[in-house]
Tab-separated table of C-alpha atoms and ligand atoms in Angstrom:
chain	number	residue	atom	x	y	z
A	1	UNK	CA	-0.007	-0.037	0.121
A	2	UNK	CA	1.335	3.381	-0.707
A	3	UNK	CA	2.212	5.308	2.270
A	4	UNK	CA	-0.386	8.162	1.584
A	5	UNK	CA	-3.080	5.729	1.530
A	6	UNK	CA	-2.407	4.505	5.180
A	7	UNK	CA	-1.934	7.796	6.358
A	8	UNK	CA	-5.472	8.894	4.810
A	9	UNK	CA	-7.475	5.542	6.254
A	10	UNK	CA	-5.987	6.517	9.475
A	11	UNK	CA	-7.025	9.844	9.070
A	12	UNK	CA	-10.765	8.628	8.212
A	13	UNK	CA	-10.711	6.481	11.172
A	14	UNK	CA	-10.180	9.304	13.508
A	15	UNK	CA	-12.797	11.491	11.805
A	16	UNK	CA	-10.667	13.518	9.612
A	17	UNK	CA	-11.282	14.938	6.066
A	18	UNK	CA	-9.578	13.214	3.104
A	19	UNK	CA	-9.290	14.823	-0.242
A	20	UNK	CA	-9.094	12.343	-2.998
A	21	UNK	CA	-9.295	12.096	-6.722
A	22	UNK	CA	-12.021	10.256	-8.470
A	23	UNK	CA	-12.204	9.904	-12.480
A	24	UNK	CA	-14.802	12.700	-12.352
A	25	UNK	CA	-13.663	15.517	-9.733
A	26	UNK	CA	-11.858	15.447	-6.488
A	27	UNK	CA	-13.898	14.525	-3.709
A	28	UNK	CA	-13.634	15.759	0.031
A	29	UNK	CA	-14.097	12.580	1.962
A	30	UNK	CA	-15.103	11.598	5.446
A	31	UNK	CA	-16.338	8.449	7.412
A	32	UNK	CA	-19.726	8.093	5.977
A	33	UNK	CA	-20.874	6.533	9.631
A	34	UNK	CA	-19.217	9.329	11.897
A	35	UNK	CA	-21.839	11.955	12.280
A	36	UNK	CA	-19.283	14.533	13.360
A	37	UNK	CA	-16.631	13.668	10.472
A	38	UNK	CA	-19.534	14.395	8.315
A	39	UNK	CA	-20.475	17.656	9.612
A	40	UNK	CA	-16.737	18.911	9.375
A	41	UNK	CA	-17.434	18.356	5.384
A	42	UNK	CA	-20.204	20.915	5.392
A	43	UNK	CA	-18.099	23.271	7.625
A	44	UNK	CA	-15.034	22.950	5.440
A	45	UNK	CA	-17.298	23.589	2.058
A	46	UNK	CA	-19.518	26.280	3.698
A	47	UNK	CA	-22.315	23.840	2.381
A	48	UNK	CA	-25.978	24.071	3.825
A	49	UNK	CA	-26.722	20.904	5.559
A	50	UNK	CA	-29.898	20.194	3.606
A	51	UNK	CA	-27.574	19.101	0.655
A	52	UNK	CA	-27.186	15.634	0.517
A	53	UNK	CA	-23.923	13.488	0.273
A	54	UNK	CA	-22.864	11.011	-2.012
A	55	UNK	CA	-21.491	7.788	-0.247
A	56	UNK	CA	-18.493	6.147	-2.145
A	57	UNK	CA	-17.850	2.518	-2.126
A	58	UNK	CA	-15.184	-0.008	-3.048
A	59	UNK	CA	-17.521	-2.971	-4.086
A	60	UNK	CA	-20.821	-3.878	-5.277
A	61	UNK	CA	-21.461	-6.041	-2.311
A	62	UNK	CA	-21.347	-2.904	-0.062
A	63	UNK	CA	-24.271	-1.504	-1.589
A	64	UNK	CA	-26.384	-3.444	0.600
A	65	UNK	CA	-25.147	-2.005	3.547
A	66	UNK	CA	-26.679	1.583	2.760
A	67	UNK	CA	-29.402	0.627	0.451
A	68	UNK	CA	-32.672	-1.308	1.519
A	69	UNK	CA	-32.845	-3.013	-2.065
A	70	UNK	CA	-31.449	-2.772	-5.436
A	71	UNK	CA	-33.902	-3.132	-8.132
A	72	UNK	CA	-33.043	-5.461	-11.221
A	73	UNK	CA	-32.825	-2.239	-13.389
A	74	UNK	CA	-30.567	-0.443	-10.995
A	75	UNK	CA	-28.207	-3.592	-10.533
A	76	UNK	CA	-28.244	-3.330	-14.278
A	77	UNK	CA	-26.567	-0.047	-14.239
A	78	UNK	CA	-24.290	-0.755	-11.432
A	79	UNK	CA	-23.093	-3.807	-13.243
A	80	UNK	CA	-22.552	-1.768	-16.782
A	81	UNK	CA	-21.062	1.316	-15.295
A	82	UNK	CA	-19.460	0.641	-11.980
A	83	UNK	CA	-16.755	1.251	-11.383
A	84	UNK	CA	-17.156	4.585	-13.165
A	85	UNK	CA	-18.883	7.974	-13.197
A	86	UNK	CA	-22.228	7.214	-12.253
A	87	UNK	CA	-24.100	7.860	-9.012
A	88	UNK	CA	-27.288	5.805	-8.108
A	89	UNK	CA	-29.995	7.112	-5.995
A	90	UNK	CA	-31.592	4.160	-4.066
A	91	UNK	CA	-34.127	3.837	-0.870
A	92	UNK	CA	-31.863	4.109	2.049
A	93	UNK	CA	-31.047	1.556	5.111
A	94	UNK	CA	-32.607	3.111	8.451
A	95	UNK	CA	-28.954	3.327	9.929
A	96	UNK	CA	-27.950	5.951	7.389
A	97	UNK	CA	-27.118	9.544	8.994
A	98	UNK	CA	-29.712	11.977	8.302
A	99	UNK	CA	-26.451	14.430	7.490
A	100	UNK	CA	-25.422	12.115	4.769
A	101	UNK	CA	-28.854	12.261	3.018
A	102	UNK	CA	-30.174	15.461	3.989
A	103	UNK	CA	-33.109	14.086	5.827
A	104	UNK	CA	-34.158	12.137	2.756
A	105	UNK	CA	-35.477	8.427	2.506
A	106	UNK	CA	-32.895	8.000	-0.465
A	107	UNK	CA	-29.142	7.642	-0.489
A	108	UNK	CA	-26.783	8.292	-3.380
A	109	UNK	CA	-24.144	5.621	-4.059
A	110	UNK	CA	-21.203	5.448	-6.240
A	111	UNK	CA	-18.127	3.250	-6.970
A	112	UNK	CA	-15.300	5.257	-8.516
A	113	UNK	CA	-12.833	3.844	-11.021
A	114	UNK	CA	-9.764	6.256	-10.244
A	115	UNK	CA	-7.091	3.754	-8.782
A	116	UNK	CA	-6.293	5.980	-5.933
A	117	UNK	CA	-10.001	6.142	-4.959
A	118	UNK	CA	-10.469	2.252	-5.250
A	119	UNK	CA	-7.296	1.877	-3.131
A	120	UNK	CA	-8.431	4.140	-0.377
A	121	UNK	CA	-11.856	2.956	-0.201
A	122	UNK	CA	-10.676	-0.842	-0.443
A	123	UNK	CA	-8.218	-0.019	2.366
A	124	UNK	CA	-10.727	1.934	4.747
A	125	UNK	CA	-13.292	-1.023	3.652
A	126	UNK	CA	-16.446	1.361	4.724
A	127	UNK	CA	-18.702	4.086	2.964
A	128	UNK	CA	-16.806	7.445	2.513
A	129	UNK	CA	-19.307	10.306	2.055
A	130	UNK	CA	-17.811	12.761	-0.335
A	131	UNK	CA	-19.036	15.869	-2.367
A	132	UNK	CA	-16.948	17.511	-4.801
A	133	UNK	CA	-13.722	19.170	-2.732
A	134	UNK	CA	-14.746	22.861	-3.748
A	135	UNK	CA	-16.340	25.436	-1.527
A	136	UNK	CA	-20.334	26.012	-1.832
A	137	UNK	CA	-21.557	27.102	-5.567
A	138	UNK	CA	-17.643	27.158	-6.684
A	139	UNK	CA	-16.309	25.139	-9.594
A	140	UNK	CA	-15.294	21.354	-8.819
A	141	UNK	CA	-11.539	20.772	-8.661
A	142	UNK	CA	-9.967	18.525	-11.219
A	143	UNK	CA	-6.387	18.568	-9.899
A	144	UNK	CA	-4.792	18.315	-6.155
A	145	UNK	CA	-3.683	21.943	-6.642
A	146	UNK	CA	-7.215	23.382	-7.062
A	147	UNK	CA	-8.009	21.484	-3.943
A	148	UNK	CA	-5.894	23.151	-2.186
A	149	UNK	CA	-6.730	26.568	-3.702
A	150	UNK	CA	-10.374	25.778	-2.781
A	151	UNK	CA	-9.890	24.378	0.897
A	152	UNK	CA	-6.397	24.863	2.098
A	153	UNK	CA	-5.585	23.498	5.341
A	154	UNK	CA	-9.375	22.552	6.180
A	155	UNK	CA	-8.363	19.079	4.617
A	156	UNK	CA	-6.204	16.984	6.865
A	157	UNK	CA	-4.691	15.402	3.570
A	158	UNK	CA	-5.015	15.551	-0.167
A	159	UNK	CA	-4.029	12.734	-2.205
A	160	UNK	CA	-2.545	13.481	-5.393
A	161	UNK	CA	-4.183	11.565	-8.500
A	162	UNK	CA	-3.340	13.963	-11.285
A	163	UNK	CA	-5.624	15.444	-13.161
A	164	UNK	CA	-9.237	13.860	-13.364
A	165	UNK	CA	-9.969	11.731	-16.584
A	166	UNK	CA	-13.544	12.914	-17.057
A	167	UNK	CA	-13.588	16.362	-15.520
A	168	UNK	CA	-16.965	16.820	-14.875
A	169	UNK	CA	-19.239	15.186	-11.987
A	170	UNK	CA	-20.937	11.860	-12.292
A	171	UNK	CA	-24.427	11.170	-13.750
A	172	UNK	CA	-27.008	10.866	-10.974
A	173	UNK	CA	-29.779	8.692	-11.632
A	174	UNK	CA	-32.729	8.349	-9.285
A	175	UNK	CA	-33.650	4.590	-9.259
A	176	UNK	CA	-35.694	4.964	-6.189
A	177	UNK	CA	-39.072	6.156	-8.280
A	178	UNK	CA	-41.053	4.245	-10.787
A	179	UNK	CA	-38.997	5.287	-13.746
A	180	UNK	CA	-35.591	6.329	-13.636
A	181	UNK	CA	-34.849	9.926	-13.703
A	182	UNK	CA	-31.638	11.504	-14.486
A	183	UNK	CA	-30.945	14.214	-11.859
A	184	UNK	CA	-27.777	15.573	-13.142
A	185	UNK	CA	-26.466	14.915	-16.661
A	186	UNK	CA	-22.976	13.433	-16.621
A	187	UNK	CA	-20.741	11.721	-19.232
A	188	UNK	CA	-22.891	8.482	-18.981
A	189	UNK	CA	-25.654	9.742	-21.318
A	190	UNK	CA	-29.094	9.501	-21.302
A	191	UNK	CA	-29.165	7.253	-24.210
A	192	UNK	CA	-26.365	5.127	-22.631
A	193	UNK	CA	-28.647	4.641	-19.291
A	194	UNK	CA	-31.741	4.026	-21.717
A	195	UNK	CA	-29.428	1.417	-23.600
A	196	UNK	CA	-28.361	-0.328	-20.697
A	197	UNK	CA	-32.125	-0.705	-19.347
A	198	UNK	CA	-33.974	-1.054	-22.353
A	199	UNK	CA	-36.497	2.053	-21.323
A	200	UNK	CA	-36.081	5.692	-21.570
A	201	UNK	CA	-34.628	7.394	-18.640
A	202	UNK	CA	-36.230	10.648	-18.238
A	203	UNK	CA	-34.637	13.963	-17.283
A	204	UNK	CA	-35.907	15.763	-14.275
A	205	UNK	CA	-37.739	18.879	-15.290
A	206	UNK	CA	-36.200	21.948	-13.801
A	207	UNK	CA	-39.597	22.756	-11.908
A	208	UNK	CA	-39.287	19.469	-10.245
A	209	UNK	CA	-35.642	20.210	-8.917
A	210	UNK	CA	-35.744	21.473	-5.447
A	211	UNK	CA	-32.514	22.790	-3.722
A	212	UNK	CA	-31.936	19.205	-3.057
A	213	UNK	CA	-31.490	17.959	-6.374
A	214	UNK	CA	-27.982	18.425	-7.659
A	215	UNK	CA	-26.628	21.823	-8.656
A	216	UNK	CA	-29.699	23.419	-8.359
A	217	UNK	CA	-28.689	26.467	-6.542
A	218	UNK	CA	-28.438	29.856	-8.328
A	219	UNK	CA	-24.744	29.789	-9.433
A	220	UNK	CA	-23.655	26.591	-8.645
A	221	UNK	CA	-20.508	25.388	-10.497
A	222	UNK	CA	-19.572	28.913	-11.288
A	223	UNK	CA	-16.732	30.962	-11.641
A	224	UNK	CA	-16.813	34.467	-9.773
A	225	UNK	CA	-15.765	36.445	-13.075
A	226	UNK	CA	-18.968	37.315	-14.952
A	227	UNK	CA	-19.450	34.417	-17.345
A	228	UNK	CA	-21.720	34.448	-20.530
A	229	UNK	CA	-22.771	32.113	-23.006
A	230	UNK	CA	-23.098	33.192	-26.732
A	231	UNK	CA	-23.984	31.682	-29.914
A	232	UNK	CA	-21.134	31.444	-32.659
A	233	UNK	CA	-22.593	34.161	-34.543
A	234	UNK	CA	-23.159	36.726	-31.971
A	235	UNK	CA	-19.771	36.653	-30.744
A	236	UNK	CA	-18.010	39.129	-33.098
A	237	UNK	CA	-20.793	41.587	-33.152
A	238	UNK	CA	-20.869	41.665	-29.454
A	239	UNK	CA	-17.105	42.055	-29.156
A	240	UNK	CA	-17.421	45.042	-31.767
A	241	UNK	CA	-19.771	46.666	-29.288
A	242	UNK	CA	-17.952	46.431	-26.032
A	243	UNK	CA	-16.381	49.761	-24.835
A	244	UNK	CA	-12.698	49.918	-23.997
A	245	UNK	CA	-13.366	49.783	-20.411
A	246	UNK	CA	-15.091	46.716	-20.715
A	247	UNK	CA	-11.881	44.789	-21.583
A	248	UNK	CA	-9.842	42.487	-21.030
A	249	UNK	CA	-12.234	39.585	-21.656
A	250	UNK	CA	-11.743	36.032	-22.066
A	251	UNK	CA	-13.280	34.114	-24.807
A	252	UNK	CA	-13.523	30.234	-24.762
A	253	UNK	CA	-14.165	28.695	-28.221
A	254	UNK	CA	-14.539	25.038	-29.817
A	255	UNK	CA	-15.193	26.062	-33.438
A	256	UNK	CA	-12.712	27.433	-35.561
A	257	UNK	CA	-13.916	31.300	-35.193
A	258	UNK	CA	-11.188	33.629	-35.264
A	259	UNK	CA	-11.539	37.101	-33.522
A	260	UNK	CA	-9.205	39.952	-34.411
A	261	UNK	CA	-5.910	39.427	-32.700
A	262	UNK	CA	-5.805	41.669	-29.454
A	263	UNK	CA	-3.894	41.731	-25.905
A	264	UNK	CA	-7.490	42.802	-24.452
A	265	UNK	CA	-9.039	39.434	-25.784
A	266	UNK	CA	-7.623	36.188	-24.334
A	267	UNK	CA	-8.901	33.308	-26.675
A	268	UNK	CA	-8.652	30.027	-25.204
A	269	UNK	CA	-9.088	27.372	-27.755
A	270	UNK	CA	-11.111	24.205	-26.417
A	271	UNK	CA	-11.185	20.775	-27.863
A	272	UNK	CA	-13.863	20.257	-30.557
A	273	UNK	CA	-14.786	16.752	-29.356
A	274	UNK	CA	-16.994	16.670	-26.053
A	275	UNK	CA	-15.151	14.337	-23.772
A	276	UNK	CA	-12.123	16.300	-24.424
A	277	UNK	CA	-13.771	19.447	-23.919
A	278	UNK	CA	-15.217	18.078	-20.676
A	279	UNK	CA	-11.892	17.123	-19.462
A	280	UNK	CA	-10.667	20.966	-19.770
A	281	UNK	CA	-13.486	23.155	-18.786
A	282	UNK	CA	-13.221	23.180	-15.367
A	283	UNK	CA	-9.529	23.540	-15.390
A	284	UNK	CA	-9.702	26.488	-18.045
A	285	UNK	CA	-12.373	28.235	-15.928
A	286	UNK	CA	-10.455	28.215	-13.021
A	287	UNK	CA	-7.369	29.597	-14.875
A	288	UNK	CA	-9.377	32.345	-16.515
A	289	UNK	CA	-10.927	33.094	-13.275
A	290	UNK	CA	-7.651	33.946	-11.678
A	291	UNK	CA	-6.653	36.140	-14.321
A	292	UNK	CA	-9.010	39.088	-13.158
A	293	UNK	CA	-10.696	39.502	-16.847
A	294	UNK	CA	-13.841	41.667	-16.756
A	295	UNK	CA	-16.153	38.939	-18.557
A	296	UNK	CA	-15.701	35.105	-19.501
A	297	UNK	CA	-17.319	34.536	-22.800
A	298	UNK	CA	-18.414	30.949	-23.726
A	299	UNK	CA	-19.044	30.036	-27.306
A	300	UNK	CA	-22.358	27.745	-26.933
A	301	UNK	CA	-21.551	23.809	-27.698
A	302	UNK	CA	-23.353	21.638	-30.138
A	303	UNK	CA	-26.879	20.355	-29.040
A	304	UNK	CA	-25.666	16.638	-29.757
A	305	UNK	CA	-26.519	14.261	-26.906
A	306	UNK	CA	-22.887	13.464	-25.898
A	307	UNK	CA	-22.354	17.452	-25.001
A	308	UNK	CA	-25.367	17.419	-22.660
A	309	UNK	CA	-23.029	17.430	-19.379
A	310	UNK	CA	-20.998	19.983	-20.820
A	311	UNK	CA	-24.096	22.310	-22.087
A	312	UNK	CA	-25.676	21.829	-18.478
A	313	UNK	CA	-22.500	22.853	-16.442
A	314	UNK	CA	-21.977	25.846	-18.930
A	315	UNK	CA	-25.799	27.065	-18.089
A	316	UNK	CA	-24.970	26.877	-14.773
A	317	UNK	CA	-21.364	28.791	-14.560
A	318	UNK	CA	-23.070	31.646	-16.872
A	319	UNK	CA	-26.370	32.299	-14.791
B	401	TXA	O1	-18.506	13.065	-9.605
B	401	TXA	C1	-19.198	13.088	-8.303
B	401	TXA	O2	-20.413	12.912	-8.389
B	401	TXA	C2	-18.311	13.788	-7.534
B	401	TXA	C3	-17.396	12.873	-7.083
B	401	TXA	C4	-16.220	13.259	-5.875
B	401	TXA	O3	-17.908	11.504	-6.724
B	401	TXA	N1	-19.014	13.988	-6.448
B	401	TXA	C5	-19.988	15.227	-6.651
B	401	TXA	O4	-20.742	15.545	-5.163
B	401	TXA	O5	-20.282	15.944	-7.278
B	401	TXA	P1	-21.588	16.650	-4.887
B	401	TXA	O6	-22.077	16.902	-3.371
B	401	TXA	O7	-20.862	17.897	-5.166
B	401	TXA	O8	-22.631	16.424	-5.720
B	401	TXA	C6	-23.819	15.446	-5.712
B	401	TXA	C7	-24.878	15.700	-5.594
B	401	TXA	C8	-25.519	16.997	-4.786
B	401	TXA	O9	-25.725	18.062	-5.396
B	401	TXA	C9	-26.740	16.048	-4.154
B	401	TXA	O10	-27.924	17.015	-4.083
B	401	TXA	C10	-26.890	15.177	-4.835
B	401	TXA	O11	-25.560	14.540	-5.226
B	401	TXA	N2	-27.568	13.533	-4.137
B	401	TXA	C11	-26.876	13.265	-3.271
B	401	TXA	N3	-27.831	12.387	-2.531
B	401	TXA	C12	-28.868	12.679	-3.039
B	401	TXA	C13	-30.082	11.871	-2.807
B	401	TXA	N4	-30.226	11.142	-1.864
B	401	TXA	N5	-31.215	12.417	-3.631
B	401	TXA	C14	-30.987	13.646	-4.688
B	401	TXA	N6	-29.740	13.917	-4.845
B	401	TXA	C15	-28.594	13.632	-4.078
B	402	MG	MG1	-20.347	19.579	-5.673
């Protein structure tokens, strides 16, 4: 076992906070069965207590410790996508702490596939409650340095597993209802869920999303710099109409749109493929946010399903 994992396990056992890499984003973990440890997560993030946490596990057999049942349909998703960037919402076992579930009757479970996350969860042997390791409403961290920038010494240890492969948070599917409902889109698409289940998965309606549903808080996943989303053809006219005091600006494009070269426009060319774009997005927004531009303009991305998770996060970043 690598030494940091041993240290991290000891910290979890004594009620400490451990930041660790997953393939989606970095998580801020605590022993999910220790109420005072779980409360520290909320304090470190400055997150309201009614926002439920995802419990991370190493193995499928552990699901029964947390969920009353796993339906045949939910099991299909688990077997198809775990370990991986999927969170399942299931009916909770009675012993599950209210601090973890935000007083709901359901629990979010995920088996991540990042080798460091897996090693940690396997060595700890119990469930680890972990939201993304950022301050409330900020962008999720996709590197260990970003975790430090967000939480500094509020974390007892940060395990460094490099840059996260997926770069956006997991797809959350509520399997506790009659029909599968996608509460948060991710890189596992609604189509991939439907293909695995042989029935359609519905996307939760904005009206139905409460504060407890993922990322519904105003300005969730948002840079602090004013961020606007813009159709490709609107960008050049918009830039032309800005007054000198409205620069410098940053411009995030994925198409081959080219803008006049200027020191006042920091153009970042993003990948034109959805997975690569997702991988880079939070890291790029974080860098730009630190550059003190007046505005971040983001070119709206394609409407295809594979871009769904990116579109969702861009919408939230720019609201
Ligand atoms: O990729 C991810 O999911 C990352 C990594 C660390 O696993 N985690 C993550 O956690 O994004 P967090 O807390 O930032 O977002 C999880 C979302 C929350 O917005 C919460 O509302 C939702 O999951 N959630 C958790 N349990 C739930 C439940 N029982 N019912 C509905 N939503 C739930
Ligand atoms: Mg989060």
